[in-house]
């Protein structure tokens, strides 16, 4: 049993105001959340954590990462063994910095699937993982270096079935070009409506969902028309795409920090063409975010961690939070997106994303109030994952 005392707690409910609570954790679940003045009976062997002066909230969720990329421009050229070991190290770093769940949207050779399973059985330390396996792209399309190239609905269907057979939790399609693949432009459509529809149909048979890499509006419209309800990046979103997403209840993940880091660090990393592409999207992204907010889209927190200059862990997730805040998103919405709303999009909102009895004990504590200053998330005092204490700098 773990008891967290004297904590200012935010439950993860967007409308709930933080208040002083005592939390009781048994095994991997939160079993009690009571006012801090209420006494709690505890056995002598219980671990008591004094969180006085700390702000407690649900473990953070990053809805878009690439665990097999290492934030270097040459990551896709590395040896397979190097990639696997580096991914395991990145997973541990991510968890220790307070990100207790991630959604991995594209990895080579099943590394993401094996890593997820090894984390689950305790062989490797890391966050809970929802993984898509290899992304599905057109021949020569964005991500083909580590994706699965498919052409036509039949090949797309076969590719989807293969990823699900190998253990993917969900699927990822490339609806447009991207920044890092030579010869492709971010706004250009790639997989067709028919191809993506086949993937969605296979996902639905397994009770799961599809995410689409989609920068340009036509690619967004194609993906949502095909039944995809998770749009990643959406950098060139316009009124038509936003209206369709709103009508379908689609999720929108603006990964602004990935483009920002390429803009800032790409020349030194030797990727000038990628810098050219992101420069073209810097102004449109502000318009797209404002449009998404005004249309009431469900905006998720995902950082695209692993892309050049964009390392795994809190640096990328917090960097994305600060950019979204700077460009008009409310702080409370940002924190809700990184907890409860992300959990909903991952289909795990009955398990994680809240501090309530019956929820998994994924809990973090920071010095200072993140509603006043998001940067306090850099000062992680406590991390619990599934009831296990991963990090504890709280007062003994």
C-alpha positions as a printed NumPy array, in Angstrom:
array([[  0.   ,   0.   ,   0.   ],
       [  1.142,   3.54 ,  -0.828],
       [ -0.391,   6.582,   0.856],
       [  0.199,  10.058,  -0.574],
       [ -0.539,  12.7  ,   2.034],
       [ -0.845,  16.498,   2.15 ],
       [ -1.192,  16.824,  -1.608],
       [ -2.947,  19.441,  -3.699],
       [ -4.702,  17.161,  -6.182],
       [ -6.236,  17.72 ,  -9.602],
       [ -8.243,  14.668, -10.616],
       [ -7.927,  15.05 , -14.391],
       [-11.548,  16.167, -14.748],
       [-11.427,  19.381, -16.774],
       [-13.976,  21.152, -14.591],
       [-12.64 ,  19.967, -11.221],
       [-10.661,  22.444,  -9.146],
       [ -7.559,  21.246,  -7.278],
       [ -8.06 ,  20.526,  -3.575],
       [ -6.158,  19.029,  -0.645],
       [ -6.488,  15.231,  -0.674],
       [ -5.011,  11.998,   0.611],
       [ -4.601,   9.186,  -1.91 ],
       [ -4.508,   5.497,  -1.104],
       [ -2.98 ,   3.075,  -3.609],
       [ -3.259,  -0.689,  -3.269],
       [ -1.438,  -2.89 ,  -5.735],
       [ -1.874,  -1.092,  -9.071],
       [ -5.101,   0.82 ,  -8.334],
       [ -6.2  ,   3.967,  -6.585],
       [ -8.59 ,   2.765,  -3.874],
       [ -9.338,   5.953,  -1.938],
       [ -9.313,   9.698,  -2.545],
       [-10.35 ,  11.561,   0.61 ],
       [-10.042,  15.048,   2.04 ],
       [ -6.634,  15.565,   3.597],
       [ -8.257,  16.138,   6.999],
       [ -9.857,  12.69 ,   6.963],
       [ -7.84 ,  10.003,   8.803],
       [ -6.813,   6.914,   6.846],
       [ -6.194,   3.571,   8.503],
       [ -3.03 ,   2.021,   7.152],
       [ -0.967,  -1.046,   8.02 ],
       [  2.485,  -0.453,   9.46 ],
       [  4.172,  -1.614,   6.258],
       [  2.383,   1.004,   4.119],
       [  4.66 ,   3.396,   2.242],
       [  3.755,   6.952,   3.215],
       [  4.733,   9.81 ,   0.942],
       [  4.468,  13.357,   2.257],
       [  3.594,  15.47 ,  -0.788],
       [  3.402,  18.729,   1.15 ],
       [  4.072,  21.612,  -1.238],
       [  3.516,  19.402,  -4.27 ],
       [  0.797,  19.441,  -6.907],
       [ -0.492,  15.962,  -7.792],
       [ -2.123,  15.079, -11.106],
       [ -2.606,  12.037, -13.341],
       [  0.427,  10.697, -15.167],
       [  0.846,  12.504, -18.468],
       [  0.019,  10.864, -21.811],
       [  1.871,  11.605, -25.048],
       [ -0.445,  10.668, -27.902],
       [  2.154,  10.766, -30.69 ],
       [  5.717,   9.471, -30.429],
       [  8.156,   7.307, -32.383],
       [ 10.059,   5.292, -29.797],
       [ 12.404,   3.889, -32.457],
       [ 13.573,   7.319, -33.593],
       [ 16.306,   9.004, -31.569],
       [ 15.92 ,  12.718, -32.432],
       [ 18.756,  12.519, -34.954],
       [ 18.386,  12.994, -38.694],
       [ 20.067,   9.647, -39.414],
       [ 17.947,   7.569, -37.007],
       [ 16.321,   5.608, -39.849],
       [ 19.746,   4.475, -41.067],
       [ 20.878,   2.935, -37.772],
       [ 21.455,  -0.762, -37.184],
       [ 18.34 ,  -2.653, -36.045],
       [ 19.954,  -3.733, -32.752],
       [ 21.065,  -0.173, -32.023],
       [ 17.524,   1.044, -32.634],
       [ 16.015,  -1.531, -30.257],
       [ 18.415,  -0.746, -27.397],
       [ 18.021,   2.996, -27.892],
       [ 14.236,   2.609, -27.857],
       [ 14.369,   0.794, -24.502],
       [ 16.501,   3.573, -23.022],
       [ 14.095,   6.198, -24.376],
       [ 11.162,   4.378, -22.795],
       [ 12.771,   4.448, -19.359],
       [ 13.645,   8.134, -19.691],
       [ 10.091,   8.944, -20.762],
       [  8.575,   7.238, -17.727],
       [ 11.008,   8.721, -15.225],
       [ 10.107,  12.195, -16.47 ],
       [  6.408,  11.715, -15.685],
       [  4.936,  10.485, -18.973],
       [  3.231,   7.266, -17.933],
       [  1.505,   6.337, -21.216],
       [  2.413,   6.87 , -24.875],
       [  0.9  ,   6.121, -28.264],
       [  3.604,   5.045, -30.705],
       [  2.65 ,   5.773, -34.307],
       [  5.127,   3.949, -36.481],
       [  8.154,   1.757, -35.863],
       [ 10.166,  -0.767, -37.894],
       [ 10.281,  -4.511, -37.513],
       [  7.938,  -4.937, -34.584],
       [ 10.246,  -3.238, -32.071],
       [  7.372,  -1.193, -30.67 ],
       [  5.249,  -4.336, -30.175],
       [  8.005,  -6.258, -28.403],
       [  8.94 ,  -3.261, -26.254],
       [  5.308,  -2.772, -25.233],
       [  5.098,  -6.41 , -24.145],
       [  8.397,  -6.292, -22.252],
       [  7.244,  -3.204, -20.37 ],
       [  4.006,  -4.963, -19.488],
       [  5.785,  -8.002, -18.07 ],
       [  8.301,  -5.891, -16.17 ],
       [ 11.382,  -6.837, -18.201],
       [ 11.903,  -3.215, -19.255],
       [ 11.004,  -0.024, -17.422],
       [  8.825,   2.331, -19.434],
       [  5.392,   3.882, -19.924],
       [  2.307,   1.977, -20.956],
       [  2.326,   1.791, -24.745],
       [ -0.384,   1.759, -27.396],
       [  1.336,   0.876, -30.671],
       [  0.477,   0.902, -34.371],
       [  3.262,  -1.277, -35.758],
       [  4.519,  -0.319, -39.209],
       [  2.695,   2.587, -40.818],
       [  0.886,   1.927, -44.096],
       [  1.986,   4.162, -46.963],
       [  1.932,   4.25 , -50.733],
       [  5.002,   3.024, -52.619],
       [  7.649,   5.701, -52.14 ],
       [  5.316,   7.606, -49.853],
       [  5.994,   9.332, -46.575],
       [  7.575,   7.   , -44.033],
       [  8.346,   4.25 , -46.552],
       [ 11.79 ,   3.777, -44.961],
       [ 10.242,   1.942, -42.017],
       [  6.638,   1.604, -43.14 ],
       [  4.817,  -0.982, -45.213],
       [  4.217,   0.094, -48.81 ],
       [  0.752,  -0.727, -50.142],
       [ -0.951,   0.165, -53.421],
       [ -4.675,  -0.268, -53.931],
       [ -7.402,  -1.313, -51.466],
       [ -6.485,  -5.017, -51.527],
       [ -2.862,  -4.412, -50.56 ],
       [ -3.963,  -1.892, -47.94 ],
       [ -6.336,  -4.454, -46.444],
       [ -3.608,  -7.103, -46.421],
       [ -1.181,  -4.687, -44.778],
       [ -3.697,  -3.821, -42.087],
       [ -4.352,  -7.48 , -41.368],
       [ -0.627,  -8.173, -41.112],
       [ -0.036,  -5.429, -38.553],
       [ -2.98 ,  -6.602, -36.457],
       [ -1.761, -10.199, -36.739],
       [  1.656,  -9.151, -35.437],
       [  0.085,  -7.501, -32.389],
       [ -0.541,  -3.85 , -33.233],
       [ -3.107,  -2.183, -30.974],
       [ -4.25 ,   0.174, -33.73 ],
       [ -3.208,   1.212, -37.249],
       [ -1.5  ,   4.193, -38.861],
       [ -1.915,   5.432, -42.445],
       [ -0.096,   8.121, -44.401],
       [ -2.702,  10.374, -45.984],
       [ -0.245,  13.051, -47.169],
       [  3.423,  13.669, -47.747],
       [  5.647,  14.772, -44.915],
       [  8.684,  16.72 , -43.864],
       [ 11.374,  14.053, -43.536],
       [ 10.816,  11.93 , -46.674],
       [ 12.675,  13.133, -49.748],
       [ 10.53 ,  13.899, -52.756],
       [  7.282,  14.356, -50.847],
       [  5.482,  17.56 , -49.956],
       [  3.46 ,  17.848, -46.713],
       [  0.325,  19.15 , -48.386],
       [  0.157,  16.529, -51.123],
       [ -2.388,  13.677, -50.755],
       [ -0.982,  10.141, -50.818],
       [ -3.082,   7.106, -49.805],
       [ -6.531,   7.244, -51.411],
       [ -9.936,   7.185, -49.779],
       [-10.473,   3.617, -50.997],
       [ -7.129,   2.448, -49.596],
       [ -7.736,   4.043, -46.197],
       [-11.328,   2.77 , -46.097],
       [-10.017,  -0.787, -46.38 ],
       [ -7.685,  -0.168, -43.43 ],
       [-10.491,   1.323, -41.336],
       [-12.723,  -1.669, -42.079],
       [-10.038,  -4.081, -40.865],
       [ -9.449,  -2.017, -37.719],
       [-13.161,  -1.956, -36.945],
       [-13.319,  -5.742, -37.184],
       [-10.793,  -5.827, -34.338],
       [-12.576,  -3.123, -32.358],
       [ -9.771,  -0.637, -32.812],
       [ -9.04 ,   2.626, -34.61 ],
       [ -6.824,   4.256, -37.236],
       [ -4.643,   7.361, -37.087],
       [ -3.672,   9.301, -40.191],
       [ -0.562,  11.346, -40.784],
       [ -2.133,  14.289, -42.619],
       [ -0.741,  17.796, -43.053],
       [ -2.851,  19.095, -45.968],
       [ -6.599,  19.617, -45.949],
       [ -7.335,  17.31 , -48.903],
       [ -5.501,  14.495, -47.152],
       [ -7.427,  15.256, -43.95 ],
       [-10.727,  15.191, -45.842],
       [ -9.75 ,  11.934, -47.561],
       [ -8.854,  10.299, -44.25 ],
       [-11.978,  11.395, -42.372],
       [-14.15 ,  10.427, -45.35 ],
       [-12.583,   6.954, -45.116],
       [-13.568,   6.75 , -41.446],
       [-10.283,   7.768, -39.815],
       [-11.012,   9.702, -36.624],
       [ -7.468,  10.502, -35.462],
       [ -5.729,  13.193, -37.516],
       [ -2.042,  13.695, -36.758],
       [ -0.321,  17.056, -37.447],
       [ -3.14 ,  18.721, -39.421],
       [ -0.823,  21.648, -40.054],
       [ -2.64 ,  23.004, -43.121],
       [ -6.156,  22.416, -41.825],
       [ -8.752,  24.74 , -43.344],
       [-12.465,  25.404, -42.891],
       [-13.595,  22.435, -44.992],
       [-11.444,  19.955, -43.129],
       [-12.288,  21.409, -39.726],
       [-16.033,  21.273, -40.416],
       [-15.811,  17.636, -41.491],
       [-13.714,  16.716, -38.443],
       [-16.179,  18.471, -36.139],
       [-19.127,  16.678, -37.737],
       [-17.448,  13.27 , -37.325],
       [-16.051,  13.911, -33.83 ],
       [-12.467,  13.391, -34.993],
       [ -9.434,  14.021, -32.791],
       [ -6.774,  16.54 , -33.847],
       [ -3.126,  16.257, -32.737],
       [ -1.099,  19.383, -33.603],
       [  2.529,  18.293, -33.17 ],
       [  3.932,  21.809, -33.473],
       [  7.116,  21.13 , -31.508],
       [  8.432,  18.676, -34.112],
       [  8.322,  21.298, -36.864],
       [  9.683,  23.948, -34.5  ],
       [ 12.707,  21.818, -33.59 ],
       [ 13.467,  21.054, -37.245],
       [ 13.179,  24.784, -37.986],
       [ 15.614,  25.593, -35.16 ],
       [ 18.046,  22.663, -35.422],
       [ 17.624,  21.17 , -38.891],
       [ 20.428,  23.038, -40.647],
       [ 22.955,  21.769, -38.098],
       [ 21.549,  18.272, -38.502],
       [ 22.051,  18.432, -42.266],
       [ 18.406,  18.409, -43.404],
       [ 17.941,  21.731, -45.245],
       [ 15.06 ,  20.436, -47.386],
       [ 13.099,  19.537, -44.258],
       [ 13.786,  23.038, -42.905],
       [ 12.378,  24.474, -46.141],
       [  9.191,  22.467, -45.706],
       [  8.58 ,  23.419, -42.087],
       [  9.212,  27.094, -42.809],
       [  6.229,  26.995, -45.164],
       [  4.023,  25.662, -42.368],
       [  4.947,  27.985, -39.497],
       [  2.271,  30.615, -40.197],
       [ -0.495,  28.235, -41.369],
       [ -0.198,  26.179, -38.16 ],
       [ -1.361,  29.16 , -36.087],
       [ -4.414,  29.571, -38.29 ],
       [ -5.109,  25.833, -38.103],
       [ -4.953,  25.744, -34.296],
       [ -7.207,  28.789, -33.979],
       [ -9.663,  27.163, -36.357],
       [ -9.596,  23.907, -34.399],
       [-10.249,  25.752, -31.132],
       [-13.084,  27.797, -32.626],
       [-14.685,  24.679, -34.138],
       [-14.495,  22.862, -30.802],
       [-12.31 ,  20.043, -32.134],
       [-10.939,  17.526, -29.663],
       [ -7.296,  18.567, -29.486],
       [ -4.839,  15.956, -28.229],
       [ -1.339,  16.392, -26.823],
       [  1.267,  14.622, -28.915],
       [  4.813,  15.763, -29.57 ],
       [  6.09 ,  13.482, -32.369],
       [  9.035,  12.719, -30.058],
       [ 11.963,  11.079, -31.798],
       [ 11.92 ,  13.325, -34.857],
       [ 15.082,  15.407, -35.502],
       [ 15.99 ,  17.665, -32.587],
       [ 12.915,  16.502, -30.661],
       [ 14.02 ,  14.042, -27.942],
       [ 11.891,  11.63 , -25.971],
       [ 10.615,  12.654, -22.56 ],
       [  9.375,  15.879, -21.036],
       [ 11.365,  18.229, -23.277],
       [  9.245,  17.452, -26.325],
       [  5.868,  17.144, -24.57 ],
       [  6.304,  20.298, -22.499],
       [  7.706,  22.105, -25.524],
       [  4.537,  21.27 , -27.424],
       [  2.379,  22.395, -24.493],
       [  4.143,  25.757, -24.37 ],
       [  3.792,  26.282, -28.118],
       [  0.075,  25.495, -28.024],
       [ -0.33 ,  27.851, -25.076],
       [  1.576,  30.605, -26.874],
       [ -0.599,  30.188, -29.936],
       [ -3.901,  30.458, -28.098],
       [ -4.848,  27.208, -26.37 ],
       [ -6.096,  27.49 , -22.775],
       [ -3.809,  26.029, -20.092],
       [ -6.618,  24.001, -18.546],
       [ -7.442,  22.504, -21.948],
       [ -3.773,  21.657, -22.477],
       [ -3.547,  19.752, -19.175],
       [ -6.863,  18.013, -19.811],
       [ -5.674,  17.038, -23.288],
       [ -2.501,  15.504, -21.835],
       [ -4.51 ,  13.405, -19.372],
       [ -8.236,  12.693, -19.65 ],
       [ -8.778,  13.532, -23.324],
       [ -5.715,  11.61 , -24.483],
       [ -6.922,   8.634, -22.436],
       [-10.288,   8.848, -24.195],
       [ -8.666,   8.894, -27.639],
       [ -6.604,   5.835, -26.722],
       [ -9.741,   4.019, -25.561],
       [ -8.348,   3.857, -22.028],
       [-10.41 ,   6.518, -20.267],
       [-11.909,   3.859, -17.969],
       [ -8.389,   2.973, -16.756],
       [ -6.076,   5.991, -16.864],
       [ -6.126,   9.777, -17.109],
       [ -7.886,  10.428, -13.789],
       [ -7.187,  10.266, -10.091],
       [-10.271,   8.447,  -8.898],
       [-10.949,   5.177,  -7.053],
       [-10.751,   2.236,  -9.435],
       [ -8.327,   3.929, -11.831],
       [ -4.813,   2.698, -12.433],
       [ -2.358,   4.393, -10.082],
       [ -0.466,   6.43 , -12.671],
       [  0.287,   9.517, -10.604],
       [  2.803,  12.36 , -10.743],
       [  3.64 ,  15.259,  -8.458],
       [  5.477,  18.489,  -9.228],
       [  6.729,  21.448,  -7.231],
       [  4.408,  24.312,  -8.097],
       [  1.049,  24.665,  -9.815],
       [  1.034,  23.753, -13.543],
       [ -2.181,  25.721, -14.046],
       [ -0.159,  28.835, -13.196],
       [  3.068,  27.779, -14.889],
       [  3.348,  24.755, -17.179],
       [  7.112,  24.769, -16.822],
       [  6.862,  23.309, -13.308],
       [  6.379,  19.991, -15.14 ],
       [ 10.156,  20.1  , -15.545],
       [ 10.442,  19.66 , -11.766],
       [  9.04 ,  16.177, -11.271],
       [  8.998,  15.139,  -7.594],
       [  7.031,  11.902,  -7.759],
       [  6.162,   9.337, -10.42 ],
       [  3.998,   6.273,  -9.81 ],
       [  3.238,   3.83 , -12.597],
       [  0.68 ,   1.138, -11.854],
       [  1.157,   1.772,  -8.149],
       [  4.943,   1.315,  -8.28 ],
       [  7.103,   4.21 ,  -7.141],
       [  9.383,   5.084, -10.063],
       [ 10.67 ,   8.384,  -8.723],
       [ 10.301,  10.021,  -5.312],
       [ 11.853,  13.336,  -4.378],
       [  9.076,  14.281,  -2.   ],
       [  9.764,  15.088,   1.645],
       [ 10.311,  11.795,   3.57 ]])
